[in-house]
Every structure is written in C-alpha cells, then in structure tokens.
mmCIF file of C-alpha atoms and ligand atoms in Angstrom:
data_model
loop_
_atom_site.group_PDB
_atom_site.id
_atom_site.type_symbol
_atom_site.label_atom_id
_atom_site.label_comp_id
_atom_site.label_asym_id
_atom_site.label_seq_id
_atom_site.Cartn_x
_atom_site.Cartn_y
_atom_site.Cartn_z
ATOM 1 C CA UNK A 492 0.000 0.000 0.000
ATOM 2 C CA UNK A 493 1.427 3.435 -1.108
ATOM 3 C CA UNK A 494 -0.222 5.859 1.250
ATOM 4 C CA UNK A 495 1.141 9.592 1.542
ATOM 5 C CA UNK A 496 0.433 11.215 5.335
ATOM 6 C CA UNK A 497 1.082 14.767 4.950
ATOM 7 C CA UNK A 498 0.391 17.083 7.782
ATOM 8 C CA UNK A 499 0.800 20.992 7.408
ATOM 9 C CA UNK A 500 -1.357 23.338 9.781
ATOM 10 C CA UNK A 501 -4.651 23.068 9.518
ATOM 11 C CA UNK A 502 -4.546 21.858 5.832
ATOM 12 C CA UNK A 503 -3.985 18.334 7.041
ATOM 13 C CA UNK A 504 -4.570 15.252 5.315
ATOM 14 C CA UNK A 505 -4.128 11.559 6.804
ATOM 15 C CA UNK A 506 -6.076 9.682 8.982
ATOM 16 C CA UNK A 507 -9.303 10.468 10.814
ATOM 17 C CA UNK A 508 -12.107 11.622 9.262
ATOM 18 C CA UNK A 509 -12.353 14.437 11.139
ATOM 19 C CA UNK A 510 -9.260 15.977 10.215
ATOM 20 C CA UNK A 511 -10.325 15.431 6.600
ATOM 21 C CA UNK A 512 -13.291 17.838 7.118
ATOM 22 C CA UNK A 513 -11.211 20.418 8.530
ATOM 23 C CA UNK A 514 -10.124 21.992 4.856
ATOM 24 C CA UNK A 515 -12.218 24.740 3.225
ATOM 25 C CA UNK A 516 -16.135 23.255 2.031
ATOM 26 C CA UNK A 517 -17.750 23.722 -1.253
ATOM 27 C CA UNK A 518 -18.958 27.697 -1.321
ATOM 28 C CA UNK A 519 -20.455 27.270 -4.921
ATOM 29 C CA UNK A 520 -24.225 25.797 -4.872
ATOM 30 C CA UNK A 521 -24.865 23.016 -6.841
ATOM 31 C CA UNK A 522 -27.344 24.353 -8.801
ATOM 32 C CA UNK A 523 -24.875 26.620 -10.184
ATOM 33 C CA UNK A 524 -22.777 24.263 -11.310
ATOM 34 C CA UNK A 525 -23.676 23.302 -14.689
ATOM 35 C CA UNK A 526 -24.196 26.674 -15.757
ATOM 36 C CA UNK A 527 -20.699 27.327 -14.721
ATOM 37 C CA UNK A 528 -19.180 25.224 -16.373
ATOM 38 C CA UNK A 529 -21.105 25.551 -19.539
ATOM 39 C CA UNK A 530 -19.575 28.994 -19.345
ATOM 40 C CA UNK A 531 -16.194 27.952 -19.451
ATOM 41 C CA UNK A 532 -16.166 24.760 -21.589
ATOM 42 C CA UNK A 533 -14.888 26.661 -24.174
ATOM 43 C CA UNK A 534 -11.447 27.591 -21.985
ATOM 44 C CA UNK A 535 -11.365 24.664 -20.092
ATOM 45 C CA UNK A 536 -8.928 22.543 -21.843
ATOM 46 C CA UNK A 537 -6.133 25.261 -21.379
ATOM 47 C CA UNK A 538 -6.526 24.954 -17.450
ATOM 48 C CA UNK A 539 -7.255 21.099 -18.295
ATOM 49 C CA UNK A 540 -3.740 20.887 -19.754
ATOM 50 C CA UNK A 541 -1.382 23.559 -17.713
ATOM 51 C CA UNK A 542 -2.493 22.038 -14.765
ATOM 52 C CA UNK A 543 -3.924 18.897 -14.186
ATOM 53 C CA UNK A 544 -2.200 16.810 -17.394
ATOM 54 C CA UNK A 545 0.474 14.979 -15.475
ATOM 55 C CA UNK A 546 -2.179 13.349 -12.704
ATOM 56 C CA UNK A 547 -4.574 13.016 -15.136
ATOM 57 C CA UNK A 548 -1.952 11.083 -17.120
ATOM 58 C CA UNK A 549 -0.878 9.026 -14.295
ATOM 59 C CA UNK A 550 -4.447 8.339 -13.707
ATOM 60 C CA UNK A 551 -5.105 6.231 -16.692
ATOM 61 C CA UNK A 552 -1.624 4.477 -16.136
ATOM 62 C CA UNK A 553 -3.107 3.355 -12.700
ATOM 63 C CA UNK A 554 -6.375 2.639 -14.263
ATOM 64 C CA UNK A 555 -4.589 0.144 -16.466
ATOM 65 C CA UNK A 556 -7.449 -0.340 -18.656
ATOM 66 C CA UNK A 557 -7.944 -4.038 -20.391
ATOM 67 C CA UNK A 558 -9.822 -3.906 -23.750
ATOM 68 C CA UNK A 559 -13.168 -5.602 -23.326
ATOM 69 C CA UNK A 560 -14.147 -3.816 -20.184
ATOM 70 C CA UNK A 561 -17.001 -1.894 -19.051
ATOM 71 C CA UNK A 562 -15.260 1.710 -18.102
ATOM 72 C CA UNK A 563 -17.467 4.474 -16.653
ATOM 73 C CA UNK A 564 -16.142 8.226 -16.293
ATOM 74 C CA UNK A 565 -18.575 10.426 -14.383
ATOM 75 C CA UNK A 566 -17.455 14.193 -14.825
ATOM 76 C CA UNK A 567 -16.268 13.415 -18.373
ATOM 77 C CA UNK A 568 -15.899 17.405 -18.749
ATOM 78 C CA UNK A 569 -14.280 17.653 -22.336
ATOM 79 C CA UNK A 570 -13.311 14.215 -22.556
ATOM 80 C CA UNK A 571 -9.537 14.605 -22.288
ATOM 81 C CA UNK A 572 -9.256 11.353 -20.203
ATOM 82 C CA UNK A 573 -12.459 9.704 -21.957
ATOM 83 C CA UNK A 574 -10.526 9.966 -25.273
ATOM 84 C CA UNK A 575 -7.362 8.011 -23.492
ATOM 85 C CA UNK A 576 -10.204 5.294 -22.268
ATOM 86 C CA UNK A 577 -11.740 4.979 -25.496
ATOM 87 C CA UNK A 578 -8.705 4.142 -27.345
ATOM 88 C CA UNK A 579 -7.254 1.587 -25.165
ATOM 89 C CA UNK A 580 -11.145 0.171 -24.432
ATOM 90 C CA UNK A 581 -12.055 -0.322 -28.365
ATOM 91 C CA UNK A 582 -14.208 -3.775 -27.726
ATOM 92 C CA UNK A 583 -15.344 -2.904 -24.210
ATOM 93 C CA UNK A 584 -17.990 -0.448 -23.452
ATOM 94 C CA UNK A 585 -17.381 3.588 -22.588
ATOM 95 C CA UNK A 586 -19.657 5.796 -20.763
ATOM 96 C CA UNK A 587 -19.370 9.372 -19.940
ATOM 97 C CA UNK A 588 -22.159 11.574 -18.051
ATOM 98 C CA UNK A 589 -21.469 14.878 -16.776
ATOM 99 C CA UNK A 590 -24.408 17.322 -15.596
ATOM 100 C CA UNK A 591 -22.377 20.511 -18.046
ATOM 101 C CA UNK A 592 -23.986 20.112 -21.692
ATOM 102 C CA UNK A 593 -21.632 22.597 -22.466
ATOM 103 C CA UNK A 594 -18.847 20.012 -21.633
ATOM 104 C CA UNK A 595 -20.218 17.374 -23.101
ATOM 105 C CA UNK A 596 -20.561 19.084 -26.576
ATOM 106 C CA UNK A 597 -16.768 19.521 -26.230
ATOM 107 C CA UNK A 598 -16.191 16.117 -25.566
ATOM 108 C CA UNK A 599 -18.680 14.973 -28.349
ATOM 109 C CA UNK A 600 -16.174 17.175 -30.677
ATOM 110 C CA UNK A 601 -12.741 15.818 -29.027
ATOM 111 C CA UNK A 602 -14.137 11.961 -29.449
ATOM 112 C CA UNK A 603 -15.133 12.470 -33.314
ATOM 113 C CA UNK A 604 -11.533 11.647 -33.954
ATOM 114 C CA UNK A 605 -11.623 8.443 -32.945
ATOM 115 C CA UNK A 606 -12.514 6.053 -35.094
ATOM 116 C CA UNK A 607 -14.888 3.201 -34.396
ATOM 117 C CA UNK A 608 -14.697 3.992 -30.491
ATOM 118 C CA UNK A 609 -17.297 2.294 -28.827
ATOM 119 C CA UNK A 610 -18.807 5.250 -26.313
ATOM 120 C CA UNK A 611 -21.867 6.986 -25.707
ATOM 121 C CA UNK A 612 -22.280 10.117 -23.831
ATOM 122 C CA UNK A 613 -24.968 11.373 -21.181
ATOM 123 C CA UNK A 614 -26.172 13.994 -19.398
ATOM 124 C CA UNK A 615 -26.366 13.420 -15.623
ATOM 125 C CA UNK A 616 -25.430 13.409 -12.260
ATOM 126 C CA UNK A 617 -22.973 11.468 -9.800
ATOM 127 C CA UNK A 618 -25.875 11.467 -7.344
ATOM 128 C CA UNK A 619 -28.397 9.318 -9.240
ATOM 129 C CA UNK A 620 -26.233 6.966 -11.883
ATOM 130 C CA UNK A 621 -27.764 4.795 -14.593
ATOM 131 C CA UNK A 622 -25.511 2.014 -14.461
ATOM 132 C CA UNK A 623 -26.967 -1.399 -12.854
ATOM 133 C CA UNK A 624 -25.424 -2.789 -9.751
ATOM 134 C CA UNK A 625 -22.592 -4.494 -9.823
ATOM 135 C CA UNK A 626 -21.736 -3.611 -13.196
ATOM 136 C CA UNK A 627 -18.761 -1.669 -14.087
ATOM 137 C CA UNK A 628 -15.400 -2.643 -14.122
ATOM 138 C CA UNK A 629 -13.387 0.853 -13.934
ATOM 139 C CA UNK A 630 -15.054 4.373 -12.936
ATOM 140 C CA UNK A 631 -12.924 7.106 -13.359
ATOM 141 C CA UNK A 632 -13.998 10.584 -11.620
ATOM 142 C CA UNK A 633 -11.478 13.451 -12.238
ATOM 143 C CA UNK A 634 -11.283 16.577 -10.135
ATOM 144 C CA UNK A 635 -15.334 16.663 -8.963
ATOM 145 C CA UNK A 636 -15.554 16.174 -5.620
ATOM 146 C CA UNK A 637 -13.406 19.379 -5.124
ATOM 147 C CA UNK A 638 -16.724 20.959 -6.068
ATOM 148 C CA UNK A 639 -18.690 18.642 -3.520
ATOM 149 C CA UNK A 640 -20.122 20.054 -0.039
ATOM 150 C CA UNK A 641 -18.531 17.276 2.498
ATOM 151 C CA UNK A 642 -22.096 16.177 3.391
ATOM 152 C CA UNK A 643 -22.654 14.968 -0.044
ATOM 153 C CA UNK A 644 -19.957 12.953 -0.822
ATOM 154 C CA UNK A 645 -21.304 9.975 0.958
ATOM 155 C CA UNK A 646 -24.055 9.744 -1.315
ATOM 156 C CA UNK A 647 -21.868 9.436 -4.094
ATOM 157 C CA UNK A 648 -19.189 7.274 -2.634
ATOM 158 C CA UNK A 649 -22.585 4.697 -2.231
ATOM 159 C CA UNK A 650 -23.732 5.386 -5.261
ATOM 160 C CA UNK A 651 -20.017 4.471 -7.137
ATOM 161 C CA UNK A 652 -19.834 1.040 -4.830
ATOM 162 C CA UNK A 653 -22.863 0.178 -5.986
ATOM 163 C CA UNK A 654 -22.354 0.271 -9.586
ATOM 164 C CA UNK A 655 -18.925 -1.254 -9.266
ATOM 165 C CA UNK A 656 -18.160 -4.921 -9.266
ATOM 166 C CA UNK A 657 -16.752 -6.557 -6.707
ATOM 167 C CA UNK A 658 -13.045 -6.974 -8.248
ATOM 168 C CA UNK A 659 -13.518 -3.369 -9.636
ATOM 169 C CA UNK A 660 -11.318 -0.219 -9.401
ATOM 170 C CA UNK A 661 -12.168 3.288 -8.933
ATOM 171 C CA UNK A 662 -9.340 6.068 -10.274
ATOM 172 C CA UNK A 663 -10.209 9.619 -8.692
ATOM 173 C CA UNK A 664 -8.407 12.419 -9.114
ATOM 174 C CA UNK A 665 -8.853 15.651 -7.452
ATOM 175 C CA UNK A 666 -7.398 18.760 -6.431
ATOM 176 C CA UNK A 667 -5.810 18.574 -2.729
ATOM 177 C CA UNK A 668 -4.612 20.450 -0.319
ATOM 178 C CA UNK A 669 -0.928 21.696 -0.852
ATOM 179 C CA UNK A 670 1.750 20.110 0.693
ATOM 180 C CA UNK A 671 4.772 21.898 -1.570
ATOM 181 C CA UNK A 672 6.126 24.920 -1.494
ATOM 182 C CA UNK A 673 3.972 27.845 -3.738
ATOM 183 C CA UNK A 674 0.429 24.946 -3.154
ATOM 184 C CA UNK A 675 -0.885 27.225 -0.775
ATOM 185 C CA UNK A 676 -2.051 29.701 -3.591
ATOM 186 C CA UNK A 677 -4.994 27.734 -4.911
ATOM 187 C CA UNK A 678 -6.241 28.031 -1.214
ATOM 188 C CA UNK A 679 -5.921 31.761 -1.052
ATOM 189 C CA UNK A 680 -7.702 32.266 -4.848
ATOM 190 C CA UNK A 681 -11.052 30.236 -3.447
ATOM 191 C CA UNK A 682 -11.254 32.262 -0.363
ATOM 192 C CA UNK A 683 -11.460 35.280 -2.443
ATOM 193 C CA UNK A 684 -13.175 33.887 -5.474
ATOM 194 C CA UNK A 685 -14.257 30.549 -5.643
ATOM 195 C CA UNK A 686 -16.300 30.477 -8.827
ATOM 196 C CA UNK A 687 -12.912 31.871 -10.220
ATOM 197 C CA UNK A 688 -11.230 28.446 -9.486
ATOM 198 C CA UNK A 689 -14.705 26.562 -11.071
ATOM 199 C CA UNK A 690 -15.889 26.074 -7.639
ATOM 200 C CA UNK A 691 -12.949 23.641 -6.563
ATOM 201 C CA UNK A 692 -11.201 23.547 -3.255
ATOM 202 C CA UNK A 693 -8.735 21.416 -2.002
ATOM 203 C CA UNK A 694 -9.658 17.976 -0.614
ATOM 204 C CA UNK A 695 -8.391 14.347 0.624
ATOM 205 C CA UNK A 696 -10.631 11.714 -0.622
ATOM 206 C CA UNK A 697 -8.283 8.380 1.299
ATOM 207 C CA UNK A 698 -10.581 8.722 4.330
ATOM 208 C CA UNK A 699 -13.732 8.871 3.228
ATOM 209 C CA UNK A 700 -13.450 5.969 0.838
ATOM 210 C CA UNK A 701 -12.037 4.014 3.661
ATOM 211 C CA UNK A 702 -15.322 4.700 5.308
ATOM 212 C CA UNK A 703 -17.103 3.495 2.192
ATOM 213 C CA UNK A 704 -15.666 0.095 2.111
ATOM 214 C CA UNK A 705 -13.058 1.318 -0.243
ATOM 215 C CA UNK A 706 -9.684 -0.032 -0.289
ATOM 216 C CA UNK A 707 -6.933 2.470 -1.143
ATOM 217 C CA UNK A 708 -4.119 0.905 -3.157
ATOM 218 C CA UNK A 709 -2.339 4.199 -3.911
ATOM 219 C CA UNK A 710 -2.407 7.528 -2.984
ATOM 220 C CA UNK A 711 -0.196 9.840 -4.481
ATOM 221 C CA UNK A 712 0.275 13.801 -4.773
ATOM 222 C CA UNK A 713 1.056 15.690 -7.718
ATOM 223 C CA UNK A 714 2.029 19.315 -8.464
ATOM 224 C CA UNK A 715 1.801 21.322 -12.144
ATOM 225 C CA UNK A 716 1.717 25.053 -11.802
ATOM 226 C CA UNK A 717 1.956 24.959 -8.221
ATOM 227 C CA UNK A 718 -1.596 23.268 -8.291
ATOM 228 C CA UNK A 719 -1.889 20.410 -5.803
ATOM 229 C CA UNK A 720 -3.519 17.004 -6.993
ATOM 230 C CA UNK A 721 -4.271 13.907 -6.009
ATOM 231 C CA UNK A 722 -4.510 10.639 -7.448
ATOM 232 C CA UNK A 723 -6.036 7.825 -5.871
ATOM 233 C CA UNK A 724 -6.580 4.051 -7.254
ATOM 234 C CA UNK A 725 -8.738 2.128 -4.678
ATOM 235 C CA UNK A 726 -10.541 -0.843 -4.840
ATOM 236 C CA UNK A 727 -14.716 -1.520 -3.081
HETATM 237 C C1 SAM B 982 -13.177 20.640 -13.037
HETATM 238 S S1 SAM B 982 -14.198 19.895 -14.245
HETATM 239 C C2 SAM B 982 -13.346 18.371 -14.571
HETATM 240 C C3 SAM B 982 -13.699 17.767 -15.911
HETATM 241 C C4 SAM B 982 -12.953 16.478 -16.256
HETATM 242 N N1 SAM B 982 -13.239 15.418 -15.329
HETATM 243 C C5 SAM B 982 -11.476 16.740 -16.346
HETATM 244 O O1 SAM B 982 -10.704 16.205 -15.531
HETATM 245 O O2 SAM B 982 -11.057 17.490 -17.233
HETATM 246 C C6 SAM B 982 -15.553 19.384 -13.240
HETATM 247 C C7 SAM B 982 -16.641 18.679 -14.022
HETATM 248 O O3 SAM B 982 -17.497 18.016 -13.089
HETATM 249 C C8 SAM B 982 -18.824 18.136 -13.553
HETATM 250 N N2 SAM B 982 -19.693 17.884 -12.404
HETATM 251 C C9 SAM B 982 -19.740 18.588 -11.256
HETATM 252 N N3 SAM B 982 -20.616 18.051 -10.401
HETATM 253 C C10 SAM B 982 -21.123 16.954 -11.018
HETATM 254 C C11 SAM B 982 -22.086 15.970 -10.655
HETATM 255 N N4 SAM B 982 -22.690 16.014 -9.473
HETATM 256 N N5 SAM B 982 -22.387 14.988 -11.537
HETATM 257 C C12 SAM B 982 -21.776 14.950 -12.757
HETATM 258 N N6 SAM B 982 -20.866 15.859 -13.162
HETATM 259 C C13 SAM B 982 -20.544 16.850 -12.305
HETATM 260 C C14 SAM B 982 -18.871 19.548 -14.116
HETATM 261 O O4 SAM B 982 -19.962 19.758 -14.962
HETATM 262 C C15 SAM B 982 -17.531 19.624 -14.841
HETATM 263 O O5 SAM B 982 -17.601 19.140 -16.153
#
C-alpha cells in the first residue's frame, strides 16, 4: 500500500475523518454548477492541460485499462481522459455523463476523432447513476468532488460502490490540499473567489473511501503550476 500522510497546519490530510473535514467546504451551490461550467467549456482545456495533465496522465496508467471492459467516467468534462479510455477500451464499453452540456458538446467534438470507439455520452449526475449494480469494471472521476459540499460525498461514494463490481477499481483524481512549497495559492484564490477556481477547493478523498468500504491501493500527490492534486486508485 502506497499511502502519503502529509500534515501541514490546519490543511492536514491523513487519517481520521475528522481531520479530513477540517479543509475549506464547497462555497459554490450546486445548482450553479452546470451553468458554470457551460460557461467555461470553451477555456477549459487550457486549465485542463497547464495544470492537471500529469495526474490526469498518471491516472489512466493506474487505471490500467484491459480492452473488453465496461469503463465508466462520471465528470467526463471535455473528454480529455475519456478519449485516453476509449482508445485503449475499443471492444469494451465507454460511458461518460457529466451534468455541463456545455462540456459534453466539447467532448462529443474531441471523441469524433476516434474512429470506431465504442462510447456513448450522457447527461447526468454522480448522485443518481444509470448504471446497474454491480456492473462496471473501472469508474474514473477526475477533479469533482473538489466541487462537492462534504455532506454529499457519501451519497456518491454509495452510489459508485454500488455500480462497481466486486473486483472493480475506482481512479479519482482531485485537487488537494498543498503540501509543496507555492500549493498554498490555490487556497488563497477560493477564499477570495471561488467560482474563479470553477468552484474547486482542495480535498483528501483516502478517508472517506475508507469509510465506504473502499480499499486504497495508492495515494499519491502531484504538483503542475503549483496546483496540488491527487490521485487515488482504490478498490470496493
Ligand atoms: C473541473 S471539471 C473536470 C472535468 C474532467 N473530469 C477533467 O478532468 O477534465 C468538473 C466537471 O465536473 C462536472 N460535475 C460537477 N458536479 C457533477 C455531478 N454532481 N455529476 C456529474 N458531473 C458533475 C462539471 O460539470 C464539470 O464538467
């Protein structure tokens, strides 16, 4: 098990749930959400790749995705991981929701390139998925719960167990709390401006999925541009 403790102040994440609540909460409603981000699908992809590229790369290394499986991304945004599952998933089956229409049209564009992909795309929410029980083999969720209030997750985390199988894996990647030097300035934009940093805060996922049942096989951090990720492979 590769698990990183990192304790800083009051920005602390390792275990204890409690601790893990101690960070900054969500300060951008829900309902605004999808409006939001319709609004900036357009830009997206140039935060997308200064950023977050490296642990979004290292995400689909962990995922290590077998052709012939069932892969589910919720938060698809543009598709700049879906279009990494869909070519190395050509015979299995690829679905992306995400509540932003916006995004999805972006992602509709970005996948148009590959040819013969087997994917479909869908509006709609982490809260209520489509998928049956038991029946996906990899979901992949990239920097969204930094826009969940810590009250919600749990309904999520349930609903993502239940649509995984058993021997499934669940790749998450999301912006943390910084533990390098220069991390700290993602904090300080939020406080002033939240919807200016597309409603995402800093968070530590480990604990909470421990609560769900999940097992966490790796936990790494990862900084681009000063901006603090994490990415976490765990299994229900
Ligand atoms: C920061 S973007 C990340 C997009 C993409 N996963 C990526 O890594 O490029 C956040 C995305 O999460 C979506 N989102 C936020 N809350 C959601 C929810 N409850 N259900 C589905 N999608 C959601 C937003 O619409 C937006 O596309």
């Amino acid at each position: 098990m590769n698990l990183k403790f990192c304790c800083s102040g009051f920005t602390c994440c390792t275990s204890g749930s409690h601790l893990a609540k101690e960070g900054l909460d969500a300060r951008v409603p829900q309902e605004e959400i999808a409006p939001l981000y319709d609004r900036v699908s357009g830009i997206y992809d140039i935060w997308g790749r200064l950023a977050e590229s490296h642990a979004r790369r290292r995400a689909i290394d962990l995922a290590a995705i077998r052709d012939g499986e069932t892969v589910l991304e919720v938060a698809v945004g543009t598709g700049l991981a879906f279009l990494e599952i869909v070519k190395r998933n050509p015979h299995g089956r690829n679905m992306g929701i995400d509540l932003s229409q916006g995004m999805l049209s972006r992602a509709r564009k970005r996948l148009a390139q590959v040819r013969g992909g087997n994917y479909e795309f869908s509006t709609g929410s982490a809260f209520h998925l489509q998928a049956e029980n038991d029946s996906v083999d990899l979901l992949v969720n990239n920097y969204m719960f930094d826009l969940i209030p810590y009250e919600d997750m749990d309904k999520i985390l349930a609903e993502f167990r239940r649509v995984l199988k058993k021997e499934g894996r669940l790749v998450l990647v999301n912006m943390t709390r910084g533990e390098r030097f220069g991390s700290r300035l993602y904090e300080t934009l939020y406080r002033l401006s939240p919807r200016a940093m597309g409603g995402c805060r800093g968070v530590c996922l480990s604990d909470k999925l421990r609560e769900h049942g999940f097992f966490v096989v790796v936990r790494e951090y990862h900084q681009q541009m000063l901006f603090p990720s994490e990415v976490i492979l765990a299994r229900p």
